[in-house]
């Protein structure tokens, strides 16, 4: 059974993803420090799937704590990275908080992915990378414009970091650019 690490597993998108992964036969571990989510979500996941999910209550900005997860789970085959601050308004009020959290956590996860040779990486980006597009509807061929918030910039910068990392580490990555996510449970 392939082991997948889901960061932000107690969040809205992360929890729905965990359910889908478990239903499709994956072994899932979660990392969520619950600073903006609730550990009670894990009980809901267990009710839906019939399986408990191991969650590490870890701040991904702390490299040693992040690294310890990979040491304990050196057979991770994929990472789905949802953990990030996501309020556009808050990012405008406190941009350094967003740059520090969203970028440091990503870099720490990628350092571990490189060291432990995790070949697959999925990143939760955002439609904010398109800025103010010239045409609607936006498609995957639409070129990004300057972001309109620090949150949007963290997503643009993160995509660049991931693309450069993937070239150097020869890993496969997917960048998900959501508009309005919705779940089934």
mmCIF file of C-alpha atoms in Angstrom, residues 62-72 108 111-112 115-116:
data_model
loop_
_atom_site.group_PDB
_atom_site.id
_atom_site.type_symbol
_atom_site.label_atom_id
_atom_site.label_comp_id
_atom_site.label_asym_id
_atom_site.label_seq_id
_atom_site.Cartn_x
_atom_site.Cartn_y
_atom_site.Cartn_z
ATOM 1 C CA UNK A 62 10.063 24.053 12.248
ATOM 2 C CA UNK A 63 12.420 21.954 10.155
ATOM 3 C CA UNK A 64 13.499 19.491 12.868
ATOM 4 C CA UNK A 65 9.885 18.599 13.676
ATOM 5 C CA UNK A 66 9.062 18.225 9.990
ATOM 6 C CA UNK A 67 12.153 16.093 9.414
ATOM 7 C CA UNK A 68 11.180 13.802 12.301
ATOM 8 C CA UNK A 69 7.951 12.890 10.488
ATOM 9 C CA UNK A 70 9.934 11.724 7.465
ATOM 10 C CA UNK A 71 12.395 9.817 9.636
ATOM 11 C CA UNK A 72 9.501 7.935 11.214
ATOM 12 C CA UNK A 108 10.984 22.464 4.722
ATOM 13 C CA UNK A 111 14.008 19.576 1.747
ATOM 14 C CA UNK A 112 12.576 16.434 3.310
ATOM 15 C CA UNK A 115 16.407 13.799 1.334
ATOM 16 C CA UNK A 116 13.900 10.942 1.522
#
